[in-house]
Coordinates of C-alpha atoms in Angstrom, one line a residue:
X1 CA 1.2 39.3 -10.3
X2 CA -1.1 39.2 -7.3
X3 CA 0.8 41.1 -4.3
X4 CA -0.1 41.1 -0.8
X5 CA -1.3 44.7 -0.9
X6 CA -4.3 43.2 -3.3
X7 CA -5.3 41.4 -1.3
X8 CA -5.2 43.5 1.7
X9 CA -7.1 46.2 -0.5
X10 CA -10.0 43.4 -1.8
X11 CA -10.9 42.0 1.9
X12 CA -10.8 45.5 3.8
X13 CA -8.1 44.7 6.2
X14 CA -4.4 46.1 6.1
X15 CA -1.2 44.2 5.0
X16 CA 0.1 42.6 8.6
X17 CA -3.5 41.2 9.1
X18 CA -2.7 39.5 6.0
X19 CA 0.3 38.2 6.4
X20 CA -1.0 37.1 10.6
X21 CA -3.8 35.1 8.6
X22 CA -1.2 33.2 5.9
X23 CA 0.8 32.6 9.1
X24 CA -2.2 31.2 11.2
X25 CA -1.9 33.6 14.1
X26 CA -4.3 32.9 16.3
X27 CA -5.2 36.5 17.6
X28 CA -7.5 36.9 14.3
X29 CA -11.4 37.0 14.3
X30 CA -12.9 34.5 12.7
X31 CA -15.0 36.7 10.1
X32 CA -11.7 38.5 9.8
X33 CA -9.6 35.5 8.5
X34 CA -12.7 34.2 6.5
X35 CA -12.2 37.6 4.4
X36 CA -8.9 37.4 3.9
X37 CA -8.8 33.5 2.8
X38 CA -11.8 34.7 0.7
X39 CA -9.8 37.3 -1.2
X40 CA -6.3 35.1 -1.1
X41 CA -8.9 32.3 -2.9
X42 CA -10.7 34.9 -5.6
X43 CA -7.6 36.6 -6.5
X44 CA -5.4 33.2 -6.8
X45 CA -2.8 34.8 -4.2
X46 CA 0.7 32.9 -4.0
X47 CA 2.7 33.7 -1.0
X48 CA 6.2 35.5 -2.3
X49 CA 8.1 32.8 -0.6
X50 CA 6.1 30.2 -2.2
X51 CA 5.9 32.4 -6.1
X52 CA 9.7 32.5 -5.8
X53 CA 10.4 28.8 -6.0
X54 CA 7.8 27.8 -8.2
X55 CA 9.0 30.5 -10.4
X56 CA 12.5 28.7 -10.2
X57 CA 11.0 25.2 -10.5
X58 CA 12.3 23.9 -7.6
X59 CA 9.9 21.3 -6.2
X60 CA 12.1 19.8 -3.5
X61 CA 10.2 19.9 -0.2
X62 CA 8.1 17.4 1.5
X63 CA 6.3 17.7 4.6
X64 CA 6.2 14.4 6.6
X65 CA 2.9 14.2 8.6
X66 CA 2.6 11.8 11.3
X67 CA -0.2 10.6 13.4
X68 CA 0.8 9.6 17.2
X69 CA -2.8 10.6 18.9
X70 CA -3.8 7.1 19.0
X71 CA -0.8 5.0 19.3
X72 CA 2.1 5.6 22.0
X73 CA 4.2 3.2 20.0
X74 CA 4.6 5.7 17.3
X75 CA 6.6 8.4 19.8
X76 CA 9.2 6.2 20.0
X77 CA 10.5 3.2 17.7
X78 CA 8.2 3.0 15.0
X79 CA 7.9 6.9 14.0
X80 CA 11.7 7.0 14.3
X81 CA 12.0 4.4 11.7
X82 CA 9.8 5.7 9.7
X83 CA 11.5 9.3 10.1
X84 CA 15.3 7.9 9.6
X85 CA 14.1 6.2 6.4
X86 CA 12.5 9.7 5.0
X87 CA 15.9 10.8 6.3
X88 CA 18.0 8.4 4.6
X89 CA 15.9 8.8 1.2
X90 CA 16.0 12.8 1.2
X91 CA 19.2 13.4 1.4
X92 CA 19.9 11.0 -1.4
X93 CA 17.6 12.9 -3.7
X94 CA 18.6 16.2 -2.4
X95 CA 15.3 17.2 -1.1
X96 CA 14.3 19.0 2.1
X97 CA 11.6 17.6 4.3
X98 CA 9.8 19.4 6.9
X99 CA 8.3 16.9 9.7
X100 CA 5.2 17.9 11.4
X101 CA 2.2 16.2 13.5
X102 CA -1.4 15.3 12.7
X103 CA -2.5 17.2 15.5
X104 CA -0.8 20.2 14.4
X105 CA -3.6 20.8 11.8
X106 CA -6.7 20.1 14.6
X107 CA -7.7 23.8 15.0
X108 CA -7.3 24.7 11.5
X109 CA -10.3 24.4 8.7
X110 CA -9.0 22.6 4.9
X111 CA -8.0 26.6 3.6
X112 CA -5.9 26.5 6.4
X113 CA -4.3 23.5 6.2
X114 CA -3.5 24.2 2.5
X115 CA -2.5 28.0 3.2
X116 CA -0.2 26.9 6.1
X117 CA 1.9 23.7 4.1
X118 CA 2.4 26.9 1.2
X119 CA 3.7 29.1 3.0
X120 CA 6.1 26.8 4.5
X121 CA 7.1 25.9 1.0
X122 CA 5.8 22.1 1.1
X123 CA 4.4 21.2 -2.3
X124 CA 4.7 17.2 -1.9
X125 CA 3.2 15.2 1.7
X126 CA 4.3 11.4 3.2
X127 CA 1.8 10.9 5.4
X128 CA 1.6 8.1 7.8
X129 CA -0.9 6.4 8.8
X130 CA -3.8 8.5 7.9
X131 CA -7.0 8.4 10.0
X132 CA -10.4 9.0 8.9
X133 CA -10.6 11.9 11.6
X134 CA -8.3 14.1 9.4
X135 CA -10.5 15.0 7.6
X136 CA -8.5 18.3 5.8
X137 CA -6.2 15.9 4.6
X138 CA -8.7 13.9 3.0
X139 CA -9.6 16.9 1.4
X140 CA -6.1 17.6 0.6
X141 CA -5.5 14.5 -1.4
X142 CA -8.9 14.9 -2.7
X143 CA -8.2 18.4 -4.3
X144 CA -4.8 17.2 -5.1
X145 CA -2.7 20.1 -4.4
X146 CA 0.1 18.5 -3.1
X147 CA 1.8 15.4 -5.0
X148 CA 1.2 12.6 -1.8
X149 CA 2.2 9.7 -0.9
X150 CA 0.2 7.8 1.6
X151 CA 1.4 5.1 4.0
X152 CA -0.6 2.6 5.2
X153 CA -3.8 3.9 3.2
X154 CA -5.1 2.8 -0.3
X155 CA -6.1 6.1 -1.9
X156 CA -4.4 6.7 -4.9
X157 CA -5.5 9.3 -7.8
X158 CA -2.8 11.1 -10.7
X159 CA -0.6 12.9 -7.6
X160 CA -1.6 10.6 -4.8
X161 CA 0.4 7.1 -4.1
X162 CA 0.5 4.6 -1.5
X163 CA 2.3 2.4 0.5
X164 CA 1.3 -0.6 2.4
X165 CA 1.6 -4.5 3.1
X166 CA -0.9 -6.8 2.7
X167 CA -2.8 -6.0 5.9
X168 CA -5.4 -9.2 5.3
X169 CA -3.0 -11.8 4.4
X170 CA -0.8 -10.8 7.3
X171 CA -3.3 -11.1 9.8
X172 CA -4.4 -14.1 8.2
X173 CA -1.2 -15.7 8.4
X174 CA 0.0 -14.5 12.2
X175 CA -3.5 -15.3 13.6
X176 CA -3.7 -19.7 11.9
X177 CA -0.3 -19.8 12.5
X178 CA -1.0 -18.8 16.7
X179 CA -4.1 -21.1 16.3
X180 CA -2.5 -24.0 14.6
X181 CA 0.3 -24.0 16.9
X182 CA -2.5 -24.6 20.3
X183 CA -5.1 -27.5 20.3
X184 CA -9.1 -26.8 20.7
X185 CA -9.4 -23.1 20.0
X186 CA -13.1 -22.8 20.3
X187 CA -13.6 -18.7 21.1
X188 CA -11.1 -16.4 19.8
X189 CA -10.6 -12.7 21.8
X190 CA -9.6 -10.2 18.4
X191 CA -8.7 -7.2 19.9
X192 CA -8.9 -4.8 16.6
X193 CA -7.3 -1.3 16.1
X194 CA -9.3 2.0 16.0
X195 CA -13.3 1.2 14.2
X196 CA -13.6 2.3 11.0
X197 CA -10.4 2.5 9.6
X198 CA -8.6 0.6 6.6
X199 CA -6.3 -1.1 8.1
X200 CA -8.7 -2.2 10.9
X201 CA -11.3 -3.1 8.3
X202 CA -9.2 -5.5 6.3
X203 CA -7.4 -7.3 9.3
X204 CA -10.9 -7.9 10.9
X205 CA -11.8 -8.8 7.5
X206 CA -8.8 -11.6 7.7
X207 CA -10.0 -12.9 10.9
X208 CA -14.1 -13.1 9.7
X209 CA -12.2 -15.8 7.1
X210 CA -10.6 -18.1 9.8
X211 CA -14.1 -17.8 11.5
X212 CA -15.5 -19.8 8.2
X213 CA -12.8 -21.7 8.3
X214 CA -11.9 -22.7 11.7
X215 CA -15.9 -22.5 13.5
X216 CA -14.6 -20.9 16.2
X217 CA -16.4 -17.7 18.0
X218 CA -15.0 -14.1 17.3
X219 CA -15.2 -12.1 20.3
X220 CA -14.3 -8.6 18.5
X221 CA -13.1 -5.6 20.7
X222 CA -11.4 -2.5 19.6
X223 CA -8.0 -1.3 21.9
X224 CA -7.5 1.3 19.3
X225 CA -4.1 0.5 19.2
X226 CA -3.3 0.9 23.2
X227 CA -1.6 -1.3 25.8
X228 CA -4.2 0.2 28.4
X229 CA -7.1 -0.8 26.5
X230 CA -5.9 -3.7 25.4
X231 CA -4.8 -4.9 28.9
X232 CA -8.7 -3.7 30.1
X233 CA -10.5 -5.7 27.4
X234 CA -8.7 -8.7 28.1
X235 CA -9.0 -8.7 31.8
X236 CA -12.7 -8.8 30.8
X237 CA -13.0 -11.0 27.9
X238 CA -9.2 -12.9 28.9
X239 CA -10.6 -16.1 30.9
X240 CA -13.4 -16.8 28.1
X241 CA -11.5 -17.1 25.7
X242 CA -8.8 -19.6 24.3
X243 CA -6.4 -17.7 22.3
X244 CA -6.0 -13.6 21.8
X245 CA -5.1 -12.1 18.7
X246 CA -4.2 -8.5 18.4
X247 CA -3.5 -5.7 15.7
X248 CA -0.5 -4.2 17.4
X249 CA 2.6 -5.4 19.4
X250 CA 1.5 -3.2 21.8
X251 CA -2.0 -4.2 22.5
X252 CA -0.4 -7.7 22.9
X253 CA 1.8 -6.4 25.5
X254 CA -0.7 -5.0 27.4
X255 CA -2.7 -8.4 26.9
X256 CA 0.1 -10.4 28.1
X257 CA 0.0 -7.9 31.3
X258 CA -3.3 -8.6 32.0
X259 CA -3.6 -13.0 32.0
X260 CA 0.0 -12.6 33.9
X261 CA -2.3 -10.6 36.8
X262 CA -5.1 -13.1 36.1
X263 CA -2.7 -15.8 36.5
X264 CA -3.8 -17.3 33.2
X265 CA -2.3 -18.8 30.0
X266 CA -3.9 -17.9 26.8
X267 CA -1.6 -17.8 23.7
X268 CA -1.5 -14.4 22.2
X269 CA -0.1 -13.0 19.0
X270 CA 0.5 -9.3 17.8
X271 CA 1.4 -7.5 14.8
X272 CA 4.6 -5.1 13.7
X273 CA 7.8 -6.9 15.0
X274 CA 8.6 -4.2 17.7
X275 CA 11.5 -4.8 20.0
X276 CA 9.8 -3.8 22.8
X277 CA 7.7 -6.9 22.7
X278 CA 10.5 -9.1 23.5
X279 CA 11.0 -7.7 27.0
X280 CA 7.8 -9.8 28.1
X281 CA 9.8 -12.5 28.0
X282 CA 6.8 -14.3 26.6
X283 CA 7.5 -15.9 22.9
X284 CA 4.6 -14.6 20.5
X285 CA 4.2 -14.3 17.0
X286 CA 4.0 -11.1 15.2
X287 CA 4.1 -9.6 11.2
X288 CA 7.2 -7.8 11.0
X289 CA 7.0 -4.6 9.4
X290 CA 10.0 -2.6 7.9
X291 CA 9.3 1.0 8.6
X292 CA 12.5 2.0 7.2
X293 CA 11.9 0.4 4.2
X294 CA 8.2 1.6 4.1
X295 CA 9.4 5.1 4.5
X296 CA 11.9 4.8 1.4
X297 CA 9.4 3.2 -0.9
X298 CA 7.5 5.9 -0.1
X299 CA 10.0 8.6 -1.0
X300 CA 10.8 6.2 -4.3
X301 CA 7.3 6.6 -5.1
X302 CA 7.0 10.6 -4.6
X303 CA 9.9 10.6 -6.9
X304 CA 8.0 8.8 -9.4
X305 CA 5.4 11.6 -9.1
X306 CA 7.7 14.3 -9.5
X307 CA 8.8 12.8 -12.5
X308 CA 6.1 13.1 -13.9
X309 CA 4.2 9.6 -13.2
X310 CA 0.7 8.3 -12.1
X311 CA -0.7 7.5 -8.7
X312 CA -0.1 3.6 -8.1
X313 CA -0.4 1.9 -4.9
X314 CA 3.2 -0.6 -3.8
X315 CA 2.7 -3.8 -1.6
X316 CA 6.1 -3.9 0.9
X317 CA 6.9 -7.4 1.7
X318 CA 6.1 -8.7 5.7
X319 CA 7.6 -11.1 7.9
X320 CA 5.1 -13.6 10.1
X321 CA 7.8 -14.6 13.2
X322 CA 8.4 -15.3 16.8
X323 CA 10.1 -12.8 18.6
X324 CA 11.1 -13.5 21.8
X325 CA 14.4 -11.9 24.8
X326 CA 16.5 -13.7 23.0
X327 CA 15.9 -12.0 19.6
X328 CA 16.2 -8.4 20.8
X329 CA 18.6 -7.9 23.6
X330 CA 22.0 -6.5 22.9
X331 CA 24.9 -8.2 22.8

């Protein structure tokens, strides 16, 4: 077997700068660490940590990777119940999960990445909400690694799953059921996620189709998923327009912020059924997401993997509703 001291001896460095460079210590020269990942790589190095539990079989933890750069909502309600789901799941299938952030991996190059989850033990990844700037973990999946489950993305391969709702239909539905429910709708304000991305693509997709169907014109802006933005946009595009539709709770919010300063009515509808959206006191439609029961499809699915399936992709079912004060305050 490979030992540390090989690999020490084969890149020219001694044992500690090893083990600083498997640890991502930052106090290592660059042409340093690139010897040292190129001998771990040649010689097919395992970490001892990591040798002892595949040597023992045990495959029992996941590394939950979340990504809250973009989206403030995701500190607070929606990561935590996407986490207590994860939570709920683990411990009924007796396996350990590590919980780390997106931004974690930002200075680190793919070898990195991959040395870092090893040494921490992590052989199988839930990650949420994957964005195309992470682009290690696009790697990761690529390589496949890692058994993965993906949430909210549609890449699947023999150790890669996923987990999502119907994105289209649901901003299909939310946005002709806001429209149907106002007379003359002739310019429509879509305030979209982040550009590029899936779930951006196929929501704006969703709204092109009402477009055909409806004749009206589709002001598109992107908020990337944040009340500031969203509440800027509209304050620009807000009096123009007839009706706002928006890819987050939270960019609604911030809309409904910005006609209440303008001292305008324009109905407005969001998407993810977050109680915080009932505290505008404003009635608006939403799709209702269950990130608890994402979260345990998703662990139902990396157990599927561990046993030994395929890669398949899972639709979780939505909920098109009003929510409103009423629906959220405690009684």
């Amino acid at each position: 077997m490979v030992s540390i001291n090989d690999v020490a001896k084969k890149a020219g460095v001694a044992k500690s700068t090893v083990s600083k460079v498997l640890n991502n210590y930052s106090l290592v020269s660059d042409e340093t660490r690139s010897k040292v990942e190129k001998a771990v790589e040649e010689l097919g190095y395992v970490p001892n940590s990591v040798a002892v539990s595949l040597s023992k079989k045990v495959f029992n933890r996941v590394g939950l990777i979340v990504d809250i750069r973009h989206n403030s909502q995701f500190v607070d309600e929606i990561s935590m119940q996407y986490l207590t789901g994860a939570f709920e799941k683990a411990k009924e299938y007796h396996i350990e999960v590590v919980t780390f952030f997106s931004s974690q991996f930002d200075e680190m190059n793919y070898k990195q990445v991959t040395a870092y989850l090893k040494s921490q033990r992590i052989n199988c990844l839930i990650i949420y909400n994957l964005s195309i700037e992470n682009k290690n973990l696009y790697k990761i999946i690529e390589k496949q690694e890692f058994y993965c489950v993906l949430v909210d993305s549609p890449i699947t391969n023999d150790r890669t799953s996923s987990v999502s709702l119907d994105h289209y239909s649901a901003q299909y539905e939310v946005a002709k059921k806001t429209l149907q429910e106002n007379s003359y709708i002739d310019r429509v304000l879509y305030i979209a996620g982040g550009a590029g991305g899936y779930i951006t693509n196929r929501r704006l997709d969703a709204m092109k189709k009402l477009q055909e169907e409806f004749g009206f014109e589709l002001i598109v802006k992107h908020g990337d998923f944040n009340e500031y933005k969203a509440r800027e946009i509209t304050l620009k595009f807000g009096k123009k327009s007839n009706a706002i539709v928006c890819a987050s709770d939270l960019m609604a919010i911030g809309a409904v912020f910005a006609l209440t300063e303008m001292d305008i009515y324009r109905p407005v509808c969001g998407f993810d059924g977050i109680r915080l959206m009932g505290y505008t006191k404003i009635a608006m439609n939403t799709v209702k997401q269950n990130f608890n029961l994402k979260s345990k499809q998703a662990f139902d699915e990396l157990k599927k993997l561990l046993d030994g399936e395929k890669g398949q992709h899972t639709e979780i079912p939505y909920e098109v509703c009003t929510i409103n004060y009423m629906d959220v305050i405690q009684k």
